[in-house]
């Protein structure tokens, strides 16, 4: 079972300044076989060049590389980019990572071990390190302080597993049917999280900080409507 192919799913839109570090953290993973599946959602900066410059090092390190790119025009949004990255990849397990975040080298290995021990109904997360370290200290303390039972009991606050820490069997994605493609401003992560629970899915996490979760003004989450989040919470009651 430890030889399962894991696909690291990276949606990318204008992430040039962070992407090199992100891709280096994929290359540094201890688990093999490993695939990087990156979908460039209409970037207009140098993201594509960063990916091209990193591809050989990834391949030489034994990481399969699958790249996709949207056409010209407005970006489709994070949900659509994640769906396309999942559909073009081959892994039986999916490891989600944002293009502006970084993984610790043992992340895939540790989350895969937990996911395999629990079965294909679980969405597995982990704790986070915030960058910069003083960003949203209360939110980080809340996320990292949640125990197993609280992952479900506190779900009405928001997703109790930070999206860039999600790891799951492909069956989890297929059962939900992927992410909403309503576009920017849509809380597609929270919608997926609640749909997963409604479909009988379970939650778990590795209680270690395995992802550096970056906070900056270009974050997609700043574009999400508070009203849309409240509507989802009420719908899930």
JSON list of C-alpha atoms in Angstrom, two decimals, residues 2-237:
[
{"chain": "A", "resi": 2, "resn": "UNK", "atom": "CA", "xyz": [2.89, 2.45, 0.65]},
{"chain": "A", "resi": 3, "resn": "UNK", "atom": "CA", "xyz": [3.62, 2.42, -3.10]},
{"chain": "A", "resi": 4, "resn": "UNK", "atom": "CA", "xyz": [0.38, 4.25, -3.93]},
{"chain": "A", "resi": 5, "resn": "UNK", "atom": "CA", "xyz": [0.78, 7.09, -6.41]},
{"chain": "A", "resi": 6, "resn": "UNK", "atom": "CA", "xyz": [-0.01, 10.44, -4.79]},
{"chain": "A", "resi": 7, "resn": "UNK", "atom": "CA", "xyz": [-0.81, 13.45, -6.98]},
{"chain": "A", "resi": 8, "resn": "UNK", "atom": "CA", "xyz": [-0.02, 16.87, -5.54]},
{"chain": "A", "resi": 9, "resn": "UNK", "atom": "CA", "xyz": [-2.79, 19.13, -6.87]},
{"chain": "A", "resi": 10, "resn": "UNK", "atom": "CA", "xyz": [-1.71, 22.75, -7.35]},
{"chain": "A", "resi": 11, "resn": "UNK", "atom": "CA", "xyz": [-4.06, 25.41, -8.81]},
{"chain": "A", "resi": 12, "resn": "UNK", "atom": "CA", "xyz": [-2.04, 28.42, -9.92]},
{"chain": "A", "resi": 13, "resn": "UNK", "atom": "CA", "xyz": [-2.96, 31.99, -10.81]},
{"chain": "A", "resi": 14, "resn": "UNK", "atom": "CA", "xyz": [-0.27, 34.70, -10.81]},
{"chain": "A", "resi": 15, "resn": "UNK", "atom": "CA", "xyz": [1.81, 33.00, -8.11]},
{"chain": "A", "resi": 16, "resn": "UNK", "atom": "CA", "xyz": [5.24, 33.76, -9.59]},
{"chain": "A", "resi": 17, "resn": "UNK", "atom": "CA", "xyz": [6.74, 35.16, -6.40]},
{"chain": "A", "resi": 18, "resn": "UNK", "atom": "CA", "xyz": [5.92, 32.05, -4.32]},
{"chain": "A", "resi": 19, "resn": "UNK", "atom": "CA", "xyz": [5.83, 29.23, -6.86]},
{"chain": "A", "resi": 20, "resn": "UNK", "atom": "CA", "xyz": [9.52, 28.27, -6.86]},
{"chain": "A", "resi": 21, "resn": "UNK", "atom": "CA", "xyz": [9.45, 27.56, -3.12]},
{"chain": "A", "resi": 22, "resn": "UNK", "atom": "CA", "xyz": [6.18, 25.64, -3.49]},
{"chain": "A", "resi": 23, "resn": "UNK", "atom": "CA", "xyz": [7.56, 23.41, -6.26]},
{"chain": "A", "resi": 24, "resn": "UNK", "atom": "CA", "xyz": [10.81, 22.84, -4.36]},
{"chain": "A", "resi": 25, "resn": "UNK", "atom": "CA", "xyz": [8.73, 21.53, -1.44]},
{"chain": "A", "resi": 26, "resn": "UNK", "atom": "CA", "xyz": [7.05, 19.06, -3.82]},
{"chain": "A", "resi": 27, "resn": "UNK", "atom": "CA", "xyz": [10.45, 17.86, -5.05]},
{"chain": "A", "resi": 28, "resn": "UNK", "atom": "CA", "xyz": [11.66, 17.45, -1.45]},
{"chain": "A", "resi": 29, "resn": "UNK", "atom": "CA", "xyz": [8.86, 15.06, -0.45]},
{"chain": "A", "resi": 30, "resn": "UNK", "atom": "CA", "xyz": [10.09, 11.75, 0.96]},
{"chain": "A", "resi": 31, "resn": "UNK", "atom": "CA", "xyz": [7.29, 9.72, -0.67]},
{"chain": "A", "resi": 32, "resn": "UNK", "atom": "CA", "xyz": [7.52, 8.15, -4.10]},
{"chain": "A", "resi": 33, "resn": "UNK", "atom": "CA", "xyz": [5.77, 7.54, -6.48]},
{"chain": "A", "resi": 34, "resn": "UNK", "atom": "CA", "xyz": [4.69, 11.18, -6.64]},
{"chain": "A", "resi": 35, "resn": "UNK", "atom": "CA", "xyz": [3.09, 13.34, -9.32]},
{"chain": "A", "resi": 36, "resn": "UNK", "atom": "CA", "xyz": [2.79, 17.13, -9.55]},
{"chain": "A", "resi": 37, "resn": "UNK", "atom": "CA", "xyz": [-0.46, 18.12, -11.27]},
{"chain": "A", "resi": 38, "resn": "UNK", "atom": "CA", "xyz": [-0.51, 21.88, -11.77]},
{"chain": "A", "resi": 39, "resn": "UNK", "atom": "CA", "xyz": [-3.21, 23.83, -13.58]},
{"chain": "A", "resi": 40, "resn": "UNK", "atom": "CA", "xyz": [-2.33, 27.39, -14.57]},
{"chain": "A", "resi": 41, "resn": "UNK", "atom": "CA", "xyz": [-5.57, 29.35, -14.51]},
{"chain": "A", "resi": 42, "resn": "UNK", "atom": "CA", "xyz": [-4.74, 32.13, -16.97]},
{"chain": "A", "resi": 43, "resn": "UNK", "atom": "CA", "xyz": [-1.70, 33.59, -15.18]},
{"chain": "A", "resi": 44, "resn": "UNK", "atom": "CA", "xyz": [-0.39, 36.81, -16.70]},
{"chain": "A", "resi": 45, "resn": "UNK", "atom": "CA", "xyz": [2.84, 36.95, -14.68]},
{"chain": "A", "resi": 46, "resn": "UNK", "atom": "CA", "xyz": [5.89, 34.67, -14.94]},
{"chain": "A", "resi": 47, "resn": "UNK", "atom": "CA", "xyz": [4.28, 31.61, -13.30]},
{"chain": "A", "resi": 48, "resn": "UNK", "atom": "CA", "xyz": [4.55, 29.49, -16.46]},
{"chain": "A", "resi": 49, "resn": "UNK", "atom": "CA", "xyz": [8.28, 30.26, -16.75]},
{"chain": "A", "resi": 50, "resn": "UNK", "atom": "CA", "xyz": [8.86, 29.25, -13.12]},
{"chain": "A", "resi": 51, "resn": "UNK", "atom": "CA", "xyz": [7.13, 25.91, -13.78]},
{"chain": "A", "resi": 52, "resn": "UNK", "atom": "CA", "xyz": [9.18, 25.28, -16.93]},
{"chain": "A", "resi": 53, "resn": "UNK", "atom": "CA", "xyz": [12.41, 26.11, -15.08]},
{"chain": "A", "resi": 54, "resn": "UNK", "atom": "CA", "xyz": [11.52, 23.66, -12.28]},
{"chain": "A", "resi": 55, "resn": "UNK", "atom": "CA", "xyz": [10.29, 20.77, -14.43]},
{"chain": "A", "resi": 56, "resn": "UNK", "atom": "CA", "xyz": [13.65, 19.08, -15.07]},
{"chain": "A", "resi": 57, "resn": "UNK", "atom": "CA", "xyz": [14.65, 19.08, -11.39]},
{"chain": "A", "resi": 58, "resn": "UNK", "atom": "CA", "xyz": [11.28, 17.53, -10.49]},
{"chain": "A", "resi": 59, "resn": "UNK", "atom": "CA", "xyz": [11.63, 14.83, -13.15]},
{"chain": "A", "resi": 60, "resn": "UNK", "atom": "CA", "xyz": [15.21, 14.06, -12.10]},
{"chain": "A", "resi": 61, "resn": "UNK", "atom": "CA", "xyz": [13.98, 13.68, -8.51]},
{"chain": "A", "resi": 62, "resn": "UNK", "atom": "CA", "xyz": [11.48, 11.06, -9.65]},
{"chain": "A", "resi": 63, "resn": "UNK", "atom": "CA", "xyz": [8.39, 13.29, -9.61]},
{"chain": "A", "resi": 64, "resn": "UNK", "atom": "CA", "xyz": [5.99, 12.87, -12.54]},
{"chain": "A", "resi": 65, "resn": "UNK", "atom": "CA", "xyz": [4.92, 16.27, -13.91]},
{"chain": "A", "resi": 66, "resn": "UNK", "atom": "CA", "xyz": [1.48, 16.91, -15.44]},
{"chain": "A", "resi": 67, "resn": "UNK", "atom": "CA", "xyz": [0.81, 20.49, -16.50]},
{"chain": "A", "resi": 68, "resn": "UNK", "atom": "CA", "xyz": [-2.36, 22.11, -17.80]},
{"chain": "A", "resi": 69, "resn": "UNK", "atom": "CA", "xyz": [-3.22, 25.66, -18.72]},
{"chain": "A", "resi": 70, "resn": "UNK", "atom": "CA", "xyz": [-6.45, 27.55, -19.33]},
{"chain": "A", "resi": 71, "resn": "UNK", "atom": "CA", "xyz": [-7.01, 29.53, -22.49]},
{"chain": "A", "resi": 72, "resn": "UNK", "atom": "CA", "xyz": [-6.80, 33.27, -22.90]},
{"chain": "A", "resi": 73, "resn": "UNK", "atom": "CA", "xyz": [-9.35, 35.39, -21.12]},
{"chain": "A", "resi": 74, "resn": "UNK", "atom": "CA", "xyz": [-10.55, 35.72, -17.55]},
{"chain": "A", "resi": 75, "resn": "UNK", "atom": "CA", "xyz": [-9.43, 33.06, -15.06]},
{"chain": "A", "resi": 76, "resn": "UNK", "atom": "CA", "xyz": [-12.06, 30.42, -14.27]},
{"chain": "A", "resi": 77, "resn": "UNK", "atom": "CA", "xyz": [-11.40, 30.54, -10.53]},
{"chain": "A", "resi": 78, "resn": "UNK", "atom": "CA", "xyz": [-9.85, 28.31, -7.91]},
{"chain": "A", "resi": 79, "resn": "UNK", "atom": "CA", "xyz": [-12.58, 25.64, -7.93]},
{"chain": "A", "resi": 80, "resn": "UNK", "atom": "CA", "xyz": [-12.32, 25.11, -11.68]},
{"chain": "A", "resi": 81, "resn": "UNK", "atom": "CA", "xyz": [-8.51, 25.06, -11.55]},
{"chain": "A", "resi": 82, "resn": "UNK", "atom": "CA", "xyz": [-8.53, 22.40, -8.83]},
{"chain": "A", "resi": 83, "resn": "UNK", "atom": "CA", "xyz": [-11.06, 20.29, -10.73]},
{"chain": "A", "resi": 84, "resn": "UNK", "atom": "CA", "xyz": [-8.93, 20.38, -13.88]},
{"chain": "A", "resi": 85, "resn": "UNK", "atom": "CA", "xyz": [-5.75, 19.56, -11.97]},
{"chain": "A", "resi": 86, "resn": "UNK", "atom": "CA", "xyz": [-7.48, 16.54, -10.39]},
{"chain": "A", "resi": 87, "resn": "UNK", "atom": "CA", "xyz": [-8.98, 15.32, -13.66]},
{"chain": "A", "resi": 88, "resn": "UNK", "atom": "CA", "xyz": [-5.66, 15.44, -15.52]},
{"chain": "A", "resi": 89, "resn": "UNK", "atom": "CA", "xyz": [-3.72, 13.54, -12.83]},
{"chain": "A", "resi": 90, "resn": "UNK", "atom": "CA", "xyz": [-3.34, 9.82, -12.21]},
{"chain": "A", "resi": 91, "resn": "UNK", "atom": "CA", "xyz": [-2.93, 9.39, -8.45]},
{"chain": "A", "resi": 92, "resn": "UNK", "atom": "CA", "xyz": [-5.20, 7.24, -6.33]},
{"chain": "A", "resi": 93, "resn": "UNK", "atom": "CA", "xyz": [-4.56, 9.78, -3.54]},
{"chain": "A", "resi": 94, "resn": "UNK", "atom": "CA", "xyz": [-4.80, 13.58, -3.86]},
{"chain": "A", "resi": 95, "resn": "UNK", "atom": "CA", "xyz": [-2.68, 16.04, -1.88]},
{"chain": "A", "resi": 96, "resn": "UNK", "atom": "CA", "xyz": [-3.96, 19.61, -2.23]},
{"chain": "A", "resi": 97, "resn": "UNK", "atom": "CA", "xyz": [-1.49, 22.47, -2.09]},
{"chain": "A", "resi": 98, "resn": "UNK", "atom": "CA", "xyz": [-1.89, 26.15, -2.95]},
{"chain": "A", "resi": 99, "resn": "UNK", "atom": "CA", "xyz": [0.77, 27.68, -5.21]},
{"chain": "A", "resi": 100, "resn": "UNK", "atom": "CA", "xyz": [1.74, 30.18, -2.49]},
{"chain": "A", "resi": 101, "resn": "UNK", "atom": "CA", "xyz": [2.22, 27.56, 0.25]},
{"chain": "A", "resi": 102, "resn": "UNK", "atom": "CA", "xyz": [5.00, 25.14, 1.17]},
{"chain": "A", "resi": 103, "resn": "UNK", "atom": "CA", "xyz": [5.02, 21.54, 2.46]},
{"chain": "A", "resi": 104, "resn": "UNK", "atom": "CA", "xyz": [7.35, 19.96, 4.99]},
{"chain": "A", "resi": 105, "resn": "UNK", "atom": "CA", "xyz": [9.24, 17.02, 3.39]},
{"chain": "A", "resi": 106, "resn": "UNK", "atom": "CA", "xyz": [7.33, 14.34, 5.32]},
{"chain": "A", "resi": 107, "resn": "UNK", "atom": "CA", "xyz": [3.84, 15.72, 4.62]},
{"chain": "A", "resi": 108, "resn": "UNK", "atom": "CA", "xyz": [2.75, 13.27, 1.92]},
{"chain": "A", "resi": 109, "resn": "UNK", "atom": "CA", "xyz": [4.29, 10.29, 3.70]},
{"chain": "A", "resi": 110, "resn": "UNK", "atom": "CA", "xyz": [2.56, 11.03, 7.02]},
{"chain": "A", "resi": 111, "resn": "UNK", "atom": "CA", "xyz": [-0.85, 11.93, 5.60]},
{"chain": "A", "resi": 112, "resn": "UNK", "atom": "CA", "xyz": [-0.82, 8.91, 3.26]},
{"chain": "A", "resi": 113, "resn": "UNK", "atom": "CA", "xyz": [-0.06, 6.61, 6.18]},
{"chain": "A", "resi": 114, "resn": "UNK", "atom": "CA", "xyz": [-3.03, 7.99, 8.14]},
{"chain": "A", "resi": 115, "resn": "UNK", "atom": "CA", "xyz": [-5.37, 7.98, 5.12]},
{"chain": "A", "resi": 116, "resn": "UNK", "atom": "CA", "xyz": [-4.52, 4.36, 4.30]},
{"chain": "A", "resi": 117, "resn": "UNK", "atom": "CA", "xyz": [-5.10, 3.28, 7.89]},
{"chain": "A", "resi": 118, "resn": "UNK", "atom": "CA", "xyz": [-8.56, 4.95, 8.00]},
{"chain": "A", "resi": 119, "resn": "UNK", "atom": "CA", "xyz": [-9.95, 4.08, 4.56]},
{"chain": "A", "resi": 120, "resn": "UNK", "atom": "CA", "xyz": [-11.24, 6.06, 1.56]},
{"chain": "A", "resi": 121, "resn": "UNK", "atom": "CA", "xyz": [-14.04, 7.99, 3.34]},
{"chain": "A", "resi": 122, "resn": "UNK", "atom": "CA", "xyz": [-11.69, 10.33, 5.19]},
{"chain": "A", "resi": 123, "resn": "UNK", "atom": "CA", "xyz": [-10.58, 13.84, 4.37]},
{"chain": "A", "resi": 124, "resn": "UNK", "atom": "CA", "xyz": [-7.23, 14.18, 6.16]},
{"chain": "A", "resi": 125, "resn": "UNK", "atom": "CA", "xyz": [-5.63, 17.47, 7.18]},
{"chain": "A", "resi": 126, "resn": "UNK", "atom": "CA", "xyz": [-2.77, 18.58, 9.41]},
{"chain": "A", "resi": 127, "resn": "UNK", "atom": "CA", "xyz": [-1.70, 21.52, 11.51]},
{"chain": "A", "resi": 128, "resn": "UNK", "atom": "CA", "xyz": [-0.22, 24.65, 9.93]},
{"chain": "A", "resi": 129, "resn": "UNK", "atom": "CA", "xyz": [2.61, 27.09, 10.37]},
{"chain": "A", "resi": 130, "resn": "UNK", "atom": "CA", "xyz": [1.53, 30.62, 9.44]},
{"chain": "A", "resi": 131, "resn": "UNK", "atom": "CA", "xyz": [3.80, 32.83, 7.34]},
{"chain": "A", "resi": 132, "resn": "UNK", "atom": "CA", "xyz": [4.31, 35.50, 8.57]},
{"chain": "A", "resi": 133, "resn": "UNK", "atom": "CA", "xyz": [4.21, 33.86, 11.99]},
{"chain": "A", "resi": 134, "resn": "UNK", "atom": "CA", "xyz": [2.13, 36.65, 13.58]},
{"chain": "A", "resi": 135, "resn": "UNK", "atom": "CA", "xyz": [-0.65, 36.48, 10.95]},
{"chain": "A", "resi": 136, "resn": "UNK", "atom": "CA", "xyz": [-4.10, 35.53, 12.31]},
{"chain": "A", "resi": 137, "resn": "UNK", "atom": "CA", "xyz": [-2.76, 34.05, 15.59]},
{"chain": "A", "resi": 138, "resn": "UNK", "atom": "CA", "xyz": [-6.22, 33.29, 16.99]},
{"chain": "A", "resi": 139, "resn": "UNK", "atom": "CA", "xyz": [-7.31, 31.46, 13.84]},
{"chain": "A", "resi": 140, "resn": "UNK", "atom": "CA", "xyz": [-4.09, 29.43, 13.70]},
{"chain": "A", "resi": 141, "resn": "UNK", "atom": "CA", "xyz": [-4.37, 28.52, 17.39]},
{"chain": "A", "resi": 142, "resn": "UNK", "atom": "CA", "xyz": [-8.00, 27.44, 16.83]},
{"chain": "A", "resi": 143, "resn": "UNK", "atom": "CA", "xyz": [-7.14, 25.28, 13.80]},
{"chain": "A", "resi": 144, "resn": "UNK", "atom": "CA", "xyz": [-4.11, 23.66, 15.42]},
{"chain": "A", "resi": 145, "resn": "UNK", "atom": "CA", "xyz": [-5.89, 23.14, 18.75]},
{"chain": "A", "resi": 146, "resn": "UNK", "atom": "CA", "xyz": [-8.79, 21.10, 17.35]},
{"chain": "A", "resi": 147, "resn": "UNK", "atom": "CA", "xyz": [-8.90, 17.49, 18.50]},
{"chain": "A", "resi": 148, "resn": "UNK", "atom": "CA", "xyz": [-10.43, 14.62, 16.52]},
{"chain": "A", "resi": 149, "resn": "UNK", "atom": "CA", "xyz": [-13.97, 15.03, 17.93]},
{"chain": "A", "resi": 150, "resn": "UNK", "atom": "CA", "xyz": [-13.90, 18.82, 17.38]},
{"chain": "A", "resi": 151, "resn": "UNK", "atom": "CA", "xyz": [-13.15, 18.46, 13.66]},
{"chain": "A", "resi": 152, "resn": "UNK", "atom": "CA", "xyz": [-16.85, 17.66, 13.20]},
{"chain": "A", "resi": 153, "resn": "UNK", "atom": "CA", "xyz": [-18.43, 19.40, 16.21]},
{"chain": "A", "resi": 154, "resn": "UNK", "atom": "CA", "xyz": [-16.96, 22.81, 15.29]},
{"chain": "A", "resi": 155, "resn": "UNK", "atom": "CA", "xyz": [-17.69, 22.58, 11.56]},
{"chain": "A", "resi": 156, "resn": "UNK", "atom": "CA", "xyz": [-20.27, 25.38, 11.73]},
{"chain": "A", "resi": 157, "resn": "UNK", "atom": "CA", "xyz": [-17.48, 27.89, 12.46]},
{"chain": "A", "resi": 158, "resn": "UNK", "atom": "CA", "xyz": [-15.81, 27.07, 9.12]},
{"chain": "A", "resi": 159, "resn": "UNK", "atom": "CA", "xyz": [-13.79, 24.25, 7.61]},
{"chain": "A", "resi": 160, "resn": "UNK", "atom": "CA", "xyz": [-11.95, 22.69, 10.56]},
{"chain": "A", "resi": 161, "resn": "UNK", "atom": "CA", "xyz": [-9.20, 21.49, 8.21]},
{"chain": "A", "resi": 162, "resn": "UNK", "atom": "CA", "xyz": [-7.40, 24.27, 6.31]},
{"chain": "A", "resi": 163, "resn": "UNK", "atom": "CA", "xyz": [-7.79, 23.65, 2.57]},
{"chain": "A", "resi": 164, "resn": "UNK", "atom": "CA", "xyz": [-4.04, 23.66, 1.73]},
{"chain": "A", "resi": 165, "resn": "UNK", "atom": "CA", "xyz": [-3.65, 20.73, 4.17]},
{"chain": "A", "resi": 166, "resn": "UNK", "atom": "CA", "xyz": [-6.30, 18.49, 2.55]},
{"chain": "A", "resi": 167, "resn": "UNK", "atom": "CA", "xyz": [-5.28, 14.96, 1.57]},
{"chain": "A", "resi": 168, "resn": "UNK", "atom": "CA", "xyz": [-7.71, 12.23, 0.49]},
{"chain": "A", "resi": 169, "resn": "UNK", "atom": "CA", "xyz": [-8.38, 9.19, -1.63]},
{"chain": "A", "resi": 170, "resn": "UNK", "atom": "CA", "xyz": [-9.68, 10.09, -5.08]},
{"chain": "A", "resi": 171, "resn": "UNK", "atom": "CA", "xyz": [-13.01, 8.50, -4.05]},
{"chain": "A", "resi": 172, "resn": "UNK", "atom": "CA", "xyz": [-13.61, 11.48, -1.73]},
{"chain": "A", "resi": 173, "resn": "UNK", "atom": "CA", "xyz": [-13.35, 13.91, -4.65]},
{"chain": "A", "resi": 174, "resn": "UNK", "atom": "CA", "xyz": [-15.49, 11.70, -6.92]},
{"chain": "A", "resi": 175, "resn": "UNK", "atom": "CA", "xyz": [-18.19, 11.23, -4.28]},
{"chain": "A", "resi": 176, "resn": "UNK", "atom": "CA", "xyz": [-18.60, 15.00, -3.85]},
{"chain": "A", "resi": 177, "resn": "UNK", "atom": "CA", "xyz": [-18.33, 15.61, -7.59]},
{"chain": "A", "resi": 178, "resn": "UNK", "atom": "CA", "xyz": [-15.48, 18.12, -7.38]},
{"chain": "A", "resi": 179, "resn": "UNK", "atom": "CA", "xyz": [-15.44, 21.80, -6.43]},
{"chain": "A", "resi": 180, "resn": "UNK", "atom": "CA", "xyz": [-17.98, 24.47, -7.31]},
{"chain": "A", "resi": 181, "resn": "UNK", "atom": "CA", "xyz": [-17.01, 26.39, -10.44]},
{"chain": "A", "resi": 182, "resn": "UNK", "atom": "CA", "xyz": [-19.10, 29.46, -9.63]},
{"chain": "A", "resi": 183, "resn": "UNK", "atom": "CA", "xyz": [-15.90, 31.51, -9.85]},
{"chain": "A", "resi": 184, "resn": "UNK", "atom": "CA", "xyz": [-14.18, 34.11, -7.75]},
{"chain": "A", "resi": 185, "resn": "UNK", "atom": "CA", "xyz": [-15.92, 35.05, -4.51]},
{"chain": "A", "resi": 186, "resn": "UNK", "atom": "CA", "xyz": [-17.36, 31.53, -4.11]},
{"chain": "A", "resi": 187, "resn": "UNK", "atom": "CA", "xyz": [-16.26, 29.66, -0.94]},
{"chain": "A", "resi": 188, "resn": "UNK", "atom": "CA", "xyz": [-15.69, 26.46, -2.95]},
{"chain": "A", "resi": 189, "resn": "UNK", "atom": "CA", "xyz": [-13.59, 24.86, -0.19]},
{"chain": "A", "resi": 190, "resn": "UNK", "atom": "CA", "xyz": [-16.32, 25.21, 2.43]},
{"chain": "A", "resi": 191, "resn": "UNK", "atom": "CA", "xyz": [-18.98, 23.98, -0.03]},
{"chain": "A", "resi": 192, "resn": "UNK", "atom": "CA", "xyz": [-16.86, 20.88, -0.75]},
{"chain": "A", "resi": 193, "resn": "UNK", "atom": "CA", "xyz": [-16.22, 20.35, 3.00]},
{"chain": "A", "resi": 194, "resn": "UNK", "atom": "CA", "xyz": [-19.94, 20.37, 3.83]},
{"chain": "A", "resi": 195, "resn": "UNK", "atom": "CA", "xyz": [-20.85, 18.23, 0.80]},
{"chain": "A", "resi": 196, "resn": "UNK", "atom": "CA", "xyz": [-18.25, 15.69, 1.92]},
{"chain": "A", "resi": 197, "resn": "UNK", "atom": "CA", "xyz": [-19.84, 15.48, 5.38]},
{"chain": "A", "resi": 198, "resn": "UNK", "atom": "CA", "xyz": [-23.38, 15.25, 3.96]},
{"chain": "A", "resi": 199, "resn": "UNK", "atom": "CA", "xyz": [-22.24, 12.34, 1.77]},
{"chain": "A", "resi": 200, "resn": "UNK", "atom": "CA", "xyz": [-21.14, 10.41, 4.86]},
{"chain": "A", "resi": 201, "resn": "UNK", "atom": "CA", "xyz": [-17.51, 11.47, 4.71]},
{"chain": "A", "resi": 202, "resn": "UNK", "atom": "CA", "xyz": [-15.29, 11.58, 7.78]},
{"chain": "A", "resi": 203, "resn": "UNK", "atom": "CA", "xyz": [-12.49, 13.89, 8.98]},
{"chain": "A", "resi": 204, "resn": "UNK", "atom": "CA", "xyz": [-9.07, 13.28, 10.50]},
{"chain": "A", "resi": 205, "resn": "UNK", "atom": "CA", "xyz": [-5.74, 15.04, 10.81]},
{"chain": "A", "resi": 206, "resn": "UNK", "atom": "CA", "xyz": [-2.08, 14.48, 11.47]},
{"chain": "A", "resi": 207, "resn": "UNK", "atom": "CA", "xyz": [-1.51, 16.63, 14.61]},
{"chain": "A", "resi": 208, "resn": "UNK", "atom": "CA", "xyz": [1.75, 18.07, 13.27]},
{"chain": "A", "resi": 209, "resn": "UNK", "atom": "CA", "xyz": [2.44, 21.28, 11.34]},
{"chain": "A", "resi": 210, "resn": "UNK", "atom": "CA", "xyz": [3.26, 19.93, 7.89]},
{"chain": "A", "resi": 211, "resn": "UNK", "atom": "CA", "xyz": [2.21, 22.93, 5.75]},
{"chain": "A", "resi": 212, "resn": "UNK", "atom": "CA", "xyz": [3.42, 26.53, 5.78]},
{"chain": "A", "resi": 213, "resn": "UNK", "atom": "CA", "xyz": [0.20, 28.46, 5.18]},
{"chain": "A", "resi": 214, "resn": "UNK", "atom": "CA", "xyz": [1.04, 31.89, 3.76]},
{"chain": "A", "resi": 215, "resn": "UNK", "atom": "CA", "xyz": [-0.97, 35.03, 4.51]},
{"chain": "A", "resi": 216, "resn": "UNK", "atom": "CA", "xyz": [-0.79, 37.94, 2.06]},
{"chain": "A", "resi": 217, "resn": "UNK", "atom": "CA", "xyz": [-3.02, 40.51, 0.36]},
{"chain": "A", "resi": 218, "resn": "UNK", "atom": "CA", "xyz": [-3.34, 38.57, -2.91]},
{"chain": "A", "resi": 219, "resn": "UNK", "atom": "CA", "xyz": [-4.92, 35.53, -1.22]},
{"chain": "A", "resi": 220, "resn": "UNK", "atom": "CA", "xyz": [-8.00, 34.19, -3.02]},
{"chain": "A", "resi": 221, "resn": "UNK", "atom": "CA", "xyz": [-9.85, 33.97, 0.31]},
{"chain": "A", "resi": 222, "resn": "UNK", "atom": "CA", "xyz": [-9.94, 37.77, 0.52]},
{"chain": "A", "resi": 223, "resn": "UNK", "atom": "CA", "xyz": [-12.31, 37.70, -2.46]},
{"chain": "A", "resi": 224, "resn": "UNK", "atom": "CA", "xyz": [-14.81, 35.34, -0.80]},
{"chain": "A", "resi": 225, "resn": "UNK", "atom": "CA", "xyz": [-18.11, 36.91, 0.21]},
{"chain": "A", "resi": 226, "resn": "UNK", "atom": "CA", "xyz": [-19.00, 36.72, 3.90]},
{"chain": "A", "resi": 227, "resn": "UNK", "atom": "CA", "xyz": [-22.67, 36.39, 2.89]},
{"chain": "A", "resi": 228, "resn": "UNK", "atom": "CA", "xyz": [-21.85, 33.34, 0.76]},
{"chain": "A", "resi": 229, "resn": "UNK", "atom": "CA", "xyz": [-20.09, 31.71, 3.74]},
{"chain": "A", "resi": 230, "resn": "UNK", "atom": "CA", "xyz": [-23.08, 32.39, 6.02]},
{"chain": "A", "resi": 231, "resn": "UNK", "atom": "CA", "xyz": [-25.49, 30.99, 3.43]},
{"chain": "A", "resi": 232, "resn": "UNK", "atom": "CA", "xyz": [-23.49, 27.75, 3.31]},
{"chain": "A", "resi": 233, "resn": "UNK", "atom": "CA", "xyz": [-23.44, 27.45, 7.12]},
{"chain": "A", "resi": 234, "resn": "UNK", "atom": "CA", "xyz": [-27.20, 27.93, 7.32]},
{"chain": "A", "resi": 235, "resn": "UNK", "atom": "CA", "xyz": [-27.79, 25.42, 4.51]},
{"chain": "A", "resi": 236, "resn": "UNK", "atom": "CA", "xyz": [-25.69, 22.86, 6.39]},
{"chain": "A", "resi": 237, "resn": "UNK", "atom": "CA", "xyz": [-27.66, 23.24, 9.66]}
]
